[in-house]
Every structure is written in structure tokens, then in C-alpha cells.
mmCIF file of C-alpha atoms in Angstrom:
data_model
loop_
_atom_site.group_PDB
_atom_site.id
_atom_site.type_symbol
_atom_site.label_atom_id
_atom_site.label_comp_id
_atom_site.label_asym_id
_atom_site.label_seq_id
_atom_site.Cartn_x
_atom_site.Cartn_y
_atom_site.Cartn_z
ATOM 1 C CA MET A 150 184.108 -122.594 71.541
ATOM 2 C CA ARG A 151 183.901 -120.833 74.903
ATOM 3 C CA TYR A 152 184.172 -122.705 78.213
ATOM 4 C CA ASN A 153 182.463 -121.891 81.506
ATOM 5 C CA ALA A 154 183.825 -124.845 83.513
ATOM 6 C CA PHE A 155 186.699 -127.317 83.725
ATOM 7 C CA TYR A 156 186.310 -130.745 82.054
ATOM 8 C CA PRO A 157 189.196 -132.913 83.310
ATOM 9 C CA GLY A 158 190.551 -135.446 80.851
ATOM 10 C CA ARG A 159 188.751 -134.055 77.809
ATOM 11 C CA PRO A 160 190.531 -132.311 74.923
ATOM 12 C CA TRP A 161 191.013 -128.628 75.843
ATOM 13 C CA LEU A 162 191.079 -126.096 73.006
ATOM 14 C CA ASP A 163 192.411 -122.546 73.001
ATOM 15 C CA THR A 164 190.376 -119.549 71.855
ATOM 16 C CA SER A 165 191.426 -120.271 68.251
ATOM 17 C CA GLY A 166 190.092 -123.826 68.420
ATOM 18 C CA ASN A 167 193.459 -125.619 68.643
ATOM 19 C CA ARG A 168 194.614 -128.100 71.280
ATOM 20 C CA ILE A 169 196.410 -126.364 74.122
ATOM 21 C CA GLN A 170 200.085 -127.326 74.110
ATOM 22 C CA ALA A 171 201.501 -126.449 77.547
ATOM 23 C CA HIS A 172 202.535 -129.821 78.948
ATOM 24 C CA GLY A 173 204.526 -130.377 82.123
ATOM 25 C CA GLY A 174 203.263 -126.881 82.747
ATOM 26 C CA SER A 175 202.870 -124.175 85.356
ATOM 27 C CA VAL A 176 200.704 -121.106 85.849
ATOM 28 C CA PHE A 177 202.144 -117.634 86.496
ATOM 29 C CA TYR A 178 199.840 -114.914 87.870
ATOM 30 C CA ARG A 179 200.570 -111.260 87.091
ATOM 31 C CA ASP A 180 198.376 -108.139 87.254
ATOM 32 C CA GLY A 181 195.068 -110.014 87.162
ATOM 33 C CA VAL A 182 196.085 -112.298 84.295
ATOM 34 C CA TYR A 183 197.038 -115.979 84.428
ATOM 35 C CA TYR A 184 199.802 -117.244 82.128
ATOM 36 C CA TRP A 185 199.969 -120.982 81.476
ATOM 37 C CA TYR A 186 203.201 -122.190 79.895
ATOM 38 C CA GLY A 187 204.694 -125.586 79.174
ATOM 39 C CA GLU A 188 206.163 -127.988 76.635
ATOM 40 C CA ASN A 189 204.854 -127.516 73.117
ATOM 41 C CA LYS A 190 204.156 -131.038 71.833
ATOM 42 C CA GLU A 191 202.236 -130.101 68.696
ATOM 43 C CA LYS A 192 204.760 -131.846 66.415
ATOM 44 C CA THR A 193 205.488 -134.843 68.700
ATOM 45 C CA ASP A 194 203.555 -137.569 66.870
ATOM 46 C CA GLY A 195 205.739 -140.457 68.056
ATOM 47 C CA THR A 196 207.204 -141.182 64.613
ATOM 48 C CA ASN A 197 209.273 -138.157 63.567
ATOM 49 C CA GLY A 198 211.848 -138.008 66.363
ATOM 50 C CA ILE A 199 210.617 -134.620 67.591
ATOM 51 C CA TRP A 200 210.394 -134.457 71.397
ATOM 52 C CA HIS A 201 209.365 -130.802 71.687
ATOM 53 C CA TRP A 202 208.882 -127.650 69.693
ATOM 54 C CA GLY A 203 209.840 -125.048 72.282
ATOM 55 C CA VAL A 204 207.876 -123.615 75.197
ATOM 56 C CA ARG A 205 204.414 -122.203 74.469
ATOM 57 C CA CYS A 206 202.428 -119.768 76.624
ATOM 58 C CA TYR A 207 198.740 -118.876 76.937
ATOM 59 C CA ARG A 208 196.887 -116.211 78.904
ATOM 60 C CA SER A 209 193.471 -116.083 80.547
ATOM 61 C CA THR A 210 191.488 -114.031 83.027
ATOM 62 C CA ASP A 211 188.943 -116.757 83.876
ATOM 63 C CA LEU A 212 191.158 -119.924 83.808
ATOM 64 C CA TYR A 213 188.789 -121.618 81.355
ATOM 65 C CA ASN A 214 189.507 -119.836 78.075
ATOM 66 C CA TRP A 215 193.118 -119.477 76.964
ATOM 67 C CA GLU A 216 194.563 -117.256 74.262
ATOM 68 C CA ASP A 217 197.643 -118.607 72.493
ATOM 69 C CA LEU A 218 200.569 -116.191 72.831
ATOM 70 C CA GLY A 219 202.906 -118.372 70.798
ATOM 71 C CA LEU A 220 206.352 -119.659 71.646
ATOM 72 C CA ILE A 221 208.184 -117.838 74.419
ATOM 73 C CA ILE A 222 211.223 -120.110 74.031
ATOM 74 C CA GLN A 223 212.000 -121.179 70.487
ATOM 75 C CA PRO A 224 213.374 -124.565 69.463
ATOM 76 C CA GLU A 225 216.756 -124.586 67.720
ATOM 77 C CA PRO A 226 216.309 -127.056 64.832
ATOM 78 C CA ASP A 227 219.450 -125.871 63.030
ATOM 79 C CA ASN A 228 221.768 -126.640 65.954
ATOM 80 C CA PRO A 229 221.898 -130.392 66.773
ATOM 81 C CA ALA A 230 224.260 -129.713 69.684
ATOM 82 C CA SER A 231 221.809 -127.368 71.412
ATOM 83 C CA SER A 232 219.725 -128.533 74.361
ATOM 84 C CA LEU A 233 216.814 -126.833 72.569
ATOM 85 C CA HIS A 234 217.145 -128.951 69.419
ATOM 86 C CA PRO A 235 213.710 -130.594 68.844
ATOM 87 C CA THR A 236 215.158 -134.098 69.215
ATOM 88 C CA LYS A 237 216.529 -133.327 72.686
ATOM 89 C CA SER A 238 214.355 -134.469 75.577
ATOM 90 C CA MET A 239 213.456 -131.103 77.086
ATOM 91 C CA ASP A 240 210.863 -131.224 79.885
ATOM 92 C CA ARG A 241 209.067 -129.228 82.568
ATOM 93 C CA PRO A 242 209.896 -125.540 82.143
ATOM 94 C CA HIS A 243 209.620 -123.509 85.349
ATOM 95 C CA ILE A 244 209.906 -119.720 85.534
ATOM 96 C CA LEU A 245 210.600 -117.497 88.546
ATOM 97 C CA TYR A 246 210.660 -113.704 88.617
ATOM 98 C CA ASN A 247 213.705 -112.310 90.397
ATOM 99 C CA ALA A 248 212.979 -108.929 91.972
ATOM 100 C CA ARG A 249 216.681 -108.294 92.654
ATOM 101 C CA THR A 250 217.749 -108.602 89.019
ATOM 102 C CA ASN A 251 214.387 -107.742 87.390
ATOM 103 C CA LYS A 252 214.803 -110.902 85.329
ATOM 104 C CA TYR A 253 212.522 -113.830 84.574
ATOM 105 C CA VAL A 254 214.561 -117.009 85.053
ATOM 106 C CA CYS A 255 213.557 -120.262 83.325
ATOM 107 C CA TRP A 256 214.999 -123.707 84.100
ATOM 108 C CA LEU A 257 214.568 -126.652 81.719
ATOM 109 C CA LYS A 258 215.264 -130.328 82.378
ATOM 110 C CA ILE A 259 217.232 -132.064 79.624
ATOM 111 C CA MET A 260 217.467 -135.859 79.419
ATOM 112 C CA ASN A 261 220.817 -136.659 77.791
ATOM 113 C CA VAL A 262 221.616 -139.574 75.489
ATOM 114 C CA ASP A 263 224.024 -141.029 78.076
ATOM 115 C CA GLY A 264 221.159 -141.466 80.554
ATOM 116 C CA THR A 265 222.088 -138.500 82.750
ATOM 117 C CA GLN A 266 219.889 -135.455 83.184
ATOM 118 C CA SER A 267 220.988 -131.812 83.314
ATOM 119 C CA GLU A 268 219.551 -128.308 83.342
ATOM 120 C CA THR A 269 219.470 -125.425 80.880
ATOM 121 C CA ILE A 270 218.873 -121.950 82.329
ATOM 122 C CA LEU A 271 217.597 -118.933 80.425
ATOM 123 C CA THR A 272 216.711 -115.366 81.416
ATOM 124 C CA ALA A 273 214.496 -112.638 79.985
ATOM 125 C CA ASP A 274 213.381 -109.108 80.788
ATOM 126 C CA ASP A 275 209.735 -110.093 80.349
ATOM 127 C CA LEU A 276 207.767 -113.251 81.090
ATOM 128 C CA LEU A 277 206.954 -113.633 77.400
ATOM 129 C CA GLY A 278 210.584 -113.315 76.341
ATOM 130 C CA PRO A 279 212.767 -113.247 74.400
ATOM 131 C CA TYR A 280 214.831 -115.638 76.538
ATOM 132 C CA THR A 281 218.605 -115.966 76.337
ATOM 133 C CA LYS A 282 220.453 -119.145 77.305
ATOM 134 C CA ILE A 283 223.044 -118.510 79.993
ATOM 135 C CA ARG A 284 223.809 -122.085 81.091
ATOM 136 C CA GLU A 285 223.647 -125.501 79.474
ATOM 137 C CA ASN A 286 224.584 -128.938 80.815
ATOM 138 C CA LEU A 287 224.369 -127.778 84.426
ATOM 139 C CA ARG A 288 224.588 -130.682 86.858
ATOM 140 C CA PRO A 289 223.388 -129.078 90.096
ATOM 141 C CA LEU A 290 225.514 -130.154 93.056
ATOM 142 C CA GLY A 291 227.256 -132.510 90.649
ATOM 143 C CA MET A 292 224.096 -134.623 90.460
ATOM 144 C CA SER A 293 222.012 -135.976 87.621
ATOM 145 C CA ALA A 294 218.913 -133.822 88.125
ATOM 146 C CA GLY A 295 215.464 -134.936 86.956
ATOM 147 C CA ASP A 296 211.930 -133.542 87.287
ATOM 148 C CA PHE A 297 211.823 -130.414 89.415
ATOM 149 C CA ASP A 298 210.001 -127.342 90.689
ATOM 150 C CA LEU A 299 211.153 -123.816 91.547
ATOM 151 C CA ALA A 300 209.772 -121.570 94.289
ATOM 152 C CA ALA A 301 210.647 -118.310 96.048
ATOM 153 C CA ALA A 302 210.011 -117.098 99.582
ATOM 154 C CA PRO A 303 208.400 -113.687 100.231
ATOM 155 C CA ASP A 304 211.869 -112.253 100.935
ATOM 156 C CA GLY A 305 213.098 -113.403 97.524
ATOM 157 C CA LYS A 306 215.101 -116.452 98.591
ATOM 158 C CA GLY A 307 214.846 -119.108 95.865
ATOM 159 C CA TYR A 308 214.569 -122.900 96.143
ATOM 160 C CA TYR A 309 214.968 -125.764 93.691
ATOM 161 C CA PHE A 310 213.206 -129.115 94.287
ATOM 162 C CA PHE A 311 214.410 -131.979 92.121
ATOM 163 C CA GLU A 312 214.682 -135.717 91.755
ATOM 164 C CA ARG A 313 218.224 -136.944 92.110
ATOM 165 C CA VAL A 314 217.739 -139.445 89.336
ATOM 166 C CA HIS A 315 216.499 -142.802 90.603
ATOM 167 C CA SER A 316 217.562 -142.034 94.152
ATOM 168 C CA GLU A 317 215.948 -139.313 96.300
ATOM 169 C CA THR A 318 214.447 -135.833 96.406
ATOM 170 C CA ILE A 319 216.792 -132.859 96.833
ATOM 171 C CA ILE A 320 215.833 -129.358 98.017
ATOM 172 C CA ALA A 321 218.607 -126.890 97.159
ATOM 173 C CA ASP A 322 218.989 -123.166 97.791
ATOM 174 C CA LEU A 323 219.276 -121.023 94.659
ATOM 175 C CA THR A 324 221.856 -118.307 94.212
ATOM 176 C CA ASP A 325 220.634 -114.718 94.512
ATOM 177 C CA ASP A 326 220.106 -114.483 90.740
ATOM 178 C CA TYR A 327 218.313 -117.910 90.572
ATOM 179 C CA THR A 328 220.693 -119.184 87.865
ATOM 180 C CA ASP A 329 222.543 -121.785 89.974
ATOM 181 C CA VAL A 330 222.546 -123.476 93.370
ATOM 182 C CA THR A 331 224.570 -122.289 96.355
ATOM 183 C CA GLY A 332 225.693 -125.709 97.552
ATOM 184 C CA TYR A 333 223.334 -125.872 100.544
ATOM 185 C CA TYR A 334 220.751 -128.637 100.223
ATOM 186 C CA SER A 335 218.691 -131.232 102.066
ATOM 187 C CA THR A 336 217.682 -134.792 101.105
ATOM 188 C CA HIS A 337 214.262 -136.423 101.353
ATOM 189 C CA PHE A 338 212.284 -139.579 100.477
ATOM 190 C CA PRO A 339 215.180 -141.962 99.634
ATOM 191 C CA GLN A 340 214.031 -144.959 97.603
ATOM 192 C CA PRO A 341 216.034 -147.848 96.133
ATOM 193 C CA TYR A 342 214.806 -147.785 92.515
ATOM 194 C CA PRO A 343 211.813 -147.075 90.219
ATOM 195 C CA PRO A 344 208.869 -147.191 90.395
ATOM 196 C CA TYR A 345 209.209 -146.107 94.043
ATOM 197 C CA VAL A 346 211.582 -143.146 93.569
ATOM 198 C CA ARG A 347 209.674 -139.854 93.809
ATOM 199 C CA GLU A 348 209.739 -137.441 90.867
ATOM 200 C CA ALA A 349 207.727 -134.528 89.409
ATOM 201 C CA THR A 350 207.795 -132.538 92.657
ATOM 202 C CA ALA A 351 205.117 -129.819 92.895
ATOM 203 C CA HIS A 352 205.599 -127.388 95.794
ATOM 204 C CA PHE A 353 203.075 -124.963 97.267
ATOM 205 C CA VAL A 354 202.493 -123.104 100.524
ATOM 206 C CA ARG A 355 199.210 -123.058 102.447
ATOM 207 C CA ASN A 356 198.734 -121.502 105.888
ATOM 208 C CA TYR A 357 202.521 -121.144 106.240
ATOM 209 C CA ARG A 358 203.053 -124.879 105.716
ATOM 210 C CA HIS A 359 205.024 -126.308 102.809
ATOM 211 C CA TYR A 360 203.462 -129.084 100.737
ATOM 212 C CA LEU A 361 205.073 -131.359 98.170
ATOM 213 C CA ILE A 362 203.156 -133.583 95.792
ATOM 214 C CA THR A 363 205.235 -136.142 93.930
ATOM 215 C CA SER A 364 204.710 -139.068 91.600
ATOM 216 C CA GLY A 365 206.481 -142.385 91.309
ATOM 217 C CA THR A 366 208.907 -143.094 88.480
ATOM 218 C CA THR A 367 207.160 -144.857 85.596
ATOM 219 C CA GLY A 368 207.867 -142.670 82.548
ATOM 220 C CA TYR A 369 204.682 -141.517 80.833
ATOM 221 C CA PHE A 370 202.697 -144.240 82.602
ATOM 222 C CA PRO A 371 200.786 -142.742 85.568
ATOM 223 C CA ASN A 372 201.099 -143.927 89.160
ATOM 224 C CA PRO A 373 199.922 -143.051 92.686
ATOM 225 C CA SER A 374 200.765 -139.478 93.703
ATOM 226 C CA GLU A 375 201.981 -138.805 97.231
ATOM 227 C CA ALA A 376 201.749 -135.690 99.423
ATOM 228 C CA ALA A 377 204.103 -134.547 102.178
ATOM 229 C CA VAL A 378 204.107 -131.502 104.476
ATOM 230 C CA ALA A 379 206.647 -129.531 106.531
ATOM 231 C CA ASP A 380 206.805 -126.362 108.595
ATOM 232 C CA THR A 381 209.926 -125.042 106.851
ATOM 233 C CA TRP A 382 211.353 -125.049 103.325
ATOM 234 C CA HIS A 383 213.841 -127.829 104.029
ATOM 235 C CA GLY A 384 211.600 -129.832 106.315
ATOM 236 C CA PRO A 385 211.633 -132.421 107.725
ATOM 237 C CA TYR A 386 208.699 -133.498 105.547
ATOM 238 C CA HIS A 387 206.013 -135.846 106.835
ATOM 239 C CA VAL A 388 204.522 -138.159 104.209
ATOM 240 C CA LEU A 389 200.715 -137.898 104.121
ATOM 241 C CA GLY A 390 199.993 -140.676 101.641
ATOM 242 C CA ASP A 391 198.215 -141.074 98.320
ATOM 243 C CA THR A 392 196.400 -137.920 97.178
ATOM 244 C CA HIS A 393 193.975 -140.027 95.084
ATOM 245 C CA PRO A 394 192.902 -142.817 97.493
ATOM 246 C CA ASN A 395 189.544 -143.286 95.750
ATOM 247 C CA ASP A 396 191.161 -144.122 92.405
ATOM 248 C CA ALA A 397 190.971 -147.901 92.078
ATOM 249 C CA SER A 398 193.436 -147.906 89.162
ATOM 250 C CA ARG A 399 196.113 -146.274 91.373
ATOM 251 C CA THR A 400 197.061 -143.966 88.502
ATOM 252 C CA SER A 401 196.116 -140.535 89.916
ATOM 253 C CA TYR A 402 193.151 -140.590 87.525
ATOM 254 C CA HIS A 403 195.512 -141.537 84.695
ATOM 255 C CA SER A 404 197.532 -138.348 85.060
ATOM 256 C CA GLN A 405 200.752 -136.869 86.456
ATOM 257 C CA ILE A 406 200.739 -133.589 88.383
ATOM 258 C CA SER A 407 203.216 -130.968 87.171
ATOM 259 C CA SER A 408 202.404 -128.027 89.494
ATOM 260 C CA VAL A 409 199.918 -126.554 91.969
ATOM 261 C CA PHE A 410 198.736 -122.950 92.134
ATOM 262 C CA ARG A 411 196.400 -120.909 94.319
ATOM 263 C CA VAL A 412 193.487 -119.130 92.641
ATOM 264 C CA HIS A 413 193.511 -115.421 93.425
ATOM 265 C CA GLY A 414 190.231 -114.083 94.759
ATOM 266 C CA LYS A 415 189.005 -117.487 95.918
ATOM 267 C CA LYS A 416 189.104 -118.710 99.497
ATOM 268 C CA ASP A 417 191.508 -121.628 99.963
ATOM 269 C CA LEU A 418 191.252 -122.861 96.356
ATOM 270 C CA TYR A 419 194.342 -124.636 95.045
ATOM 271 C CA ILE A 420 194.352 -126.358 91.662
ATOM 272 C CA ALA A 421 196.617 -129.238 90.660
ATOM 273 C CA LEU A 422 197.698 -129.171 87.011
ATOM 274 C CA ALA A 423 198.244 -132.623 85.570
ATOM 275 C CA ASP A 424 198.947 -134.177 82.192
ATOM 276 C CA ARG A 425 197.166 -137.243 80.895
ATOM 277 C CA TRP A 426 200.066 -138.301 78.705
ATOM 278 C CA LEU A 427 198.472 -141.524 77.443
ATOM 279 C CA PRO A 428 194.758 -140.835 76.858
ATOM 280 C CA GLU A 429 194.355 -143.980 74.734
ATOM 281 C CA LEU A 430 195.588 -146.261 77.533
ATOM 282 C CA THR A 431 193.280 -145.362 80.391
ATOM 283 C CA PHE A 432 192.192 -149.012 80.647
ATOM 284 C CA LEU A 433 195.629 -149.899 82.042
ATOM 285 C CA GLU A 434 196.218 -149.955 85.793
ATOM 286 C CA TYR A 435 199.345 -149.235 87.819
ATOM 287 C CA GLU A 436 199.927 -152.924 88.533
ATOM 288 C CA ASP A 437 200.114 -153.631 84.791
ATOM 289 C CA TYR A 438 203.429 -151.825 84.357
ATOM 290 C CA SER A 439 204.837 -151.123 87.830
ATOM 291 C CA VAL A 440 206.168 -154.684 88.022
ATOM 292 C CA CYS A 441 208.044 -154.075 84.766
ATOM 293 C CA TYR A 442 209.823 -151.052 86.240
ATOM 294 C CA GLU A 443 210.727 -153.010 89.341
ATOM 295 C CA ALA A 444 212.080 -155.817 87.182
ATOM 296 C CA ALA A 445 214.079 -153.372 85.056
ATOM 297 C CA PHE A 446 215.603 -151.369 87.923
ATOM 298 C CA GLY A 447 215.378 -153.605 90.986
ATOM 299 C CA PRO A 448 218.163 -155.663 92.539
ATOM 300 C CA GLN A 449 217.393 -158.648 90.291
ATOM 301 C CA LYS A 450 217.545 -156.710 87.032
ATOM 302 C CA LYS A 451 216.104 -158.521 84.052
ATOM 303 C CA SER A 452 217.081 -157.890 80.447
ATOM 304 C CA ASP A 453 213.440 -158.604 79.554
ATOM 305 C CA PRO A 454 211.289 -157.083 82.329
ATOM 306 C CA GLY A 455 208.069 -158.406 80.785
ATOM 307 C CA TRP A 456 206.603 -155.556 78.781
ATOM 308 C CA ASP A 457 204.798 -158.106 76.618
ATOM 309 C CA ARG A 458 202.227 -158.459 79.429
ATOM 310 C CA ILE A 459 200.982 -154.950 78.574
ATOM 311 C CA ASP A 460 200.911 -155.752 74.864
ATOM 312 C CA ARG A 461 198.711 -158.745 75.660
ATOM 313 C CA LYS A 462 196.326 -156.526 77.635
ATOM 314 C CA ILE A 463 196.204 -154.023 74.768
ATOM 315 C CA GLU A 464 195.458 -156.851 72.334
ATOM 316 C CA ALA A 465 192.605 -158.032 74.573
ATOM 317 C CA HIS A 466 191.273 -154.479 74.841
ATOM 318 C CA ASN A 467 191.307 -154.060 71.054
ATOM 319 C CA ALA A 468 189.553 -157.394 70.549
ATOM 320 C CA ALA A 469 186.832 -156.507 73.065
ATOM 321 C CA THR A 470 186.212 -152.924 71.907
ATOM 322 C CA GLY A 471 187.088 -152.925 68.220
ATOM 323 C CA GLU A 472 189.598 -150.118 68.867
ATOM 324 C CA HIS A 473 193.086 -150.078 67.345
ATOM 325 C CA VAL A 474 195.304 -148.926 70.170
ATOM 326 C CA LYS A 475 198.910 -149.595 69.195
ATOM 327 C CA LEU A 476 201.050 -152.118 70.996
ATOM 328 C CA LEU A 477 203.922 -150.595 72.976
ATOM 329 C CA SER A 478 206.397 -152.645 70.959
ATOM 330 C CA ASP A 479 205.052 -151.175 67.719
ATOM 331 C CA SER A 480 205.065 -147.455 68.514
ATOM 332 C CA THR A 481 206.545 -144.584 70.426
ATOM 333 C CA THR A 482 204.557 -142.033 72.378
ATOM 334 C CA ASN A 483 202.322 -139.554 70.550
ATOM 335 C CA THR A 484 202.132 -136.781 73.137
ATOM 336 C CA SER A 485 200.596 -134.285 70.710
ATOM 337 C CA ILE A 486 197.216 -135.696 71.806
ATOM 338 C CA ALA A 487 197.950 -135.658 75.540
ATOM 339 C CA ASP A 488 195.141 -134.134 77.614
ATOM 340 C CA TYR A 489 194.979 -132.261 80.924
ATOM 341 C CA VAL A 490 193.449 -133.053 84.298
ATOM 342 C CA TRP A 491 192.899 -129.912 86.395
ATOM 343 C CA LEU A 492 191.299 -130.668 89.756
ATOM 344 C CA PRO A 493 190.924 -128.793 93.064
ATOM 345 C CA LEU A 494 192.718 -129.914 96.202
ATOM 346 C CA ARG A 495 190.753 -130.863 99.313
ATOM 347 C CA PHE A 496 192.472 -130.449 102.668
ATOM 348 C CA VAL A 497 191.860 -132.587 105.739
ATOM 349 C CA GLU A 498 192.950 -130.580 108.746
ATOM 350 C CA PRO A 499 195.123 -132.277 111.406
ATOM 351 C CA ASP A 500 193.258 -134.490 113.861
ATOM 352 C CA ALA A 501 193.883 -137.653 115.878
ATOM 353 C CA ALA A 502 193.587 -139.847 112.793
ATOM 354 C CA HIS A 503 195.685 -137.533 110.599
ATOM 355 C CA PRO A 504 198.166 -135.705 112.868
ATOM 356 C CA ASN A 505 199.655 -133.810 109.921
ATOM 357 C CA GLY A 506 196.436 -133.487 107.911
ATOM 358 C CA GLN A 507 196.002 -134.760 104.373
ATOM 359 C CA VAL A 508 195.736 -133.496 100.816
ATOM 360 C CA LEU A 509 193.119 -135.198 98.671
ATOM 361 C CA ILE A 510 191.986 -134.894 95.072
ATOM 362 C CA ASP A 511 188.500 -136.050 94.144
ATOM 363 C CA TRP A 512 187.447 -136.896 90.602
ATOM 364 C CA ARG A 513 185.088 -134.407 88.953
ATOM 365 C CA ASP A 514 183.727 -134.806 85.415
ATOM 366 C CA GLU A 515 182.991 -131.087 85.457
ATOM 367 C CA TRP A 516 183.556 -128.288 87.972
ATOM 368 C CA SER A 517 183.742 -124.512 88.124
ATOM 369 C CA LEU A 518 185.191 -121.699 90.217
ATOM 370 C CA ASP A 519 181.671 -120.617 91.183
ATOM 371 C CA GLU A 520 181.527 -123.553 93.584
ATOM 372 C CA TYR A 521 184.138 -121.881 95.798
ATOM 373 C CA GLU A 522 183.826 -118.908 98.129
ATOM 374 C CA ASP A 523 185.276 -115.542 97.218
ATOM 375 C CA GLU A 524 187.897 -114.064 99.490
ATOM 376 C CA GLU A 525 186.632 -111.325 101.762
#
């Protein structure tokens, strides 16, 4: 099958006819070719204990049709102690090219069994690998570090944006080789507990302004995304509000954004990459589960935060539709069938009503690059 448009939320196949497996992903542009890489979830069926099977990469020249290049970071199934063992919760690979060292530097988030989160860092001489681990169990700034993004300034200075777990957003300067942090950092968006804590930071620059899009903290359940803008890397950042205000379910169209990239050759076209982790549960709304997270993490913590309310809604859905969606209490997450939601950003320029502008994402069943002007 060959595509000539984007179809958000539908299964997306590579040029060999297989589901694309590049979750929590990013796009790297080099020499006229786009490379899309992310978590390979092909074996994560929710029953076998496999969280990931390495990092997979695809390439394309039109952004619609993607050729599978295979694994650029291999899992390590024979080493249970490795952060790359398939049972380890490895998420959100991000790769930066370092012009000083001529190395490609990849950071991986690892969720540890003790509830903390740390980073594994690898380097390679080429984007497609092979990658060599140089750090494991890194706790940047001594913090438990969650979902993150990496970015570099035109002069090569690197930055690391991450969720200080269940607390706030941290922006930290990277060392010259991008393999650690220098110790200089700034703090943003403090929140008391999930689901309000911001995670999954996606950074991009437009017209010399720095934008961050974040999600709330509700696991694989989607929630309202939020945009913020600043004039410098470390801010201060001004919160712009929900990027999906027309979504009545308050779930960012049942997806979570992992990164944003600008399309080369197109005038002011930025695309948000998002995962629809739970395609079988798009009938649920944010209010169905957000109260459970507040009950589990809030000041009046409850040993039973009320997840049965979602099971009851799933039961009602199955009875009404004849479907057989599994109850949460009966299954774990099958992310091998997760889909993607790629949508263009729409910018509202600053005015009296929006002094810092706004970033909006409109739902599109189908859209194409031809709808956007070419750069002069």
C-alpha cells in the first residue's frame, strides 16, 4: 500500500505492509531524508512481560511512506541487569547530533522497579548505529527524571527538558558532549501531584520563540495537552492553555504528543507526533480516570482510588456495542497495536485576547502536505 496523505488514528503500515513501530518517537532530518525512530513495541502484547524490543528506525522522503531500517538499538534479552533488557521499562528515545564530537547521542528513559526513573545514554558514529552504552542509571542533577526532550541551539549548546517525577519541569544545560548535564538548570510548571504534573515535554522553536507542549500525568491514558512559550531557552515560560480546546473528551484526540518537527520546504508547517496508546478505549473521557489519579496521588491518598468505575464503563460499552474490550483489572496494556496521530499545528499570533499567542491542533480525518505553501 502507498499513501498520499496522513490519516490520524488509523493503523499506519510501512512499505513492507507491517505496522510502524516507532512509539514515543521523534523525526530526524538529514540530507533530504526524514528518519522516524522510536520504541519498538512489536512484541509488547500485554501478556508476555516484554515492554520493548529495542529502538526501530524508518526513513522517508515524503513523510507518508516509511521504509523499515530495522533496529538501531538492540534489546539485550540475555542480560537481565541491563537497562535494555526487554522487561525494563525503556521509553522515549531522543537523538542529537553533536558537531563537536561527530557523535550521535541517544538518551533513553528507564522506569526502575523501585519507582524511580533514570537515563541511559548511548553514542554512535552514525544515526543508524551501532550505538554503544556509555552511561546507565544516570540520575540527572540527582533527580528522578521522567519523560523528556533534547534540543540544541544553532551554536551547538545542548538542552535537556524533563519531568522531575511527579513534581515539576526541569530545563538543564547539557555538557559539551551531550552525555550529561552541567549542573545549571531552571524549574517550571510546579504541580502538587498527578494528573496535574506536566510530562512528555516536546520543544520546538518558531520565529525565535521557544515552545513547549506537555501532557498531564495519567500513564497511557490521554489527557489535555498544554502549550507554553518563552523568548529564551530557560524562559520564563508563559502558559498558553490547552492545544486541543475543541476536543470535548479532553484527551488530545485520544493521544499523547511525543515531539514536534518543522517540515523542510514548507512555509510555517510544524507537525506534532502523537501516540494513540489505547485505540480500543477511545470511548473513555479524561474525567473517567483523572479522578482516580488524583485519589491515588493527592493529599488524601486512597488505597483503592476507584478504578472499578472505568471497568463499569467498559462493561456498559461492551454490552451496548457487542465488542469485547478487556476490563482494566483483567489485562495489561497491549501497545503493539497502538496507533499514531500526526496533526499540523495552527498558530494564533499575539493580540489583545492572546498576548502571547496560542498553539492549536485541529482534528483532521485526512490531510496532506499539498495544503501548505512551499517556502520561497
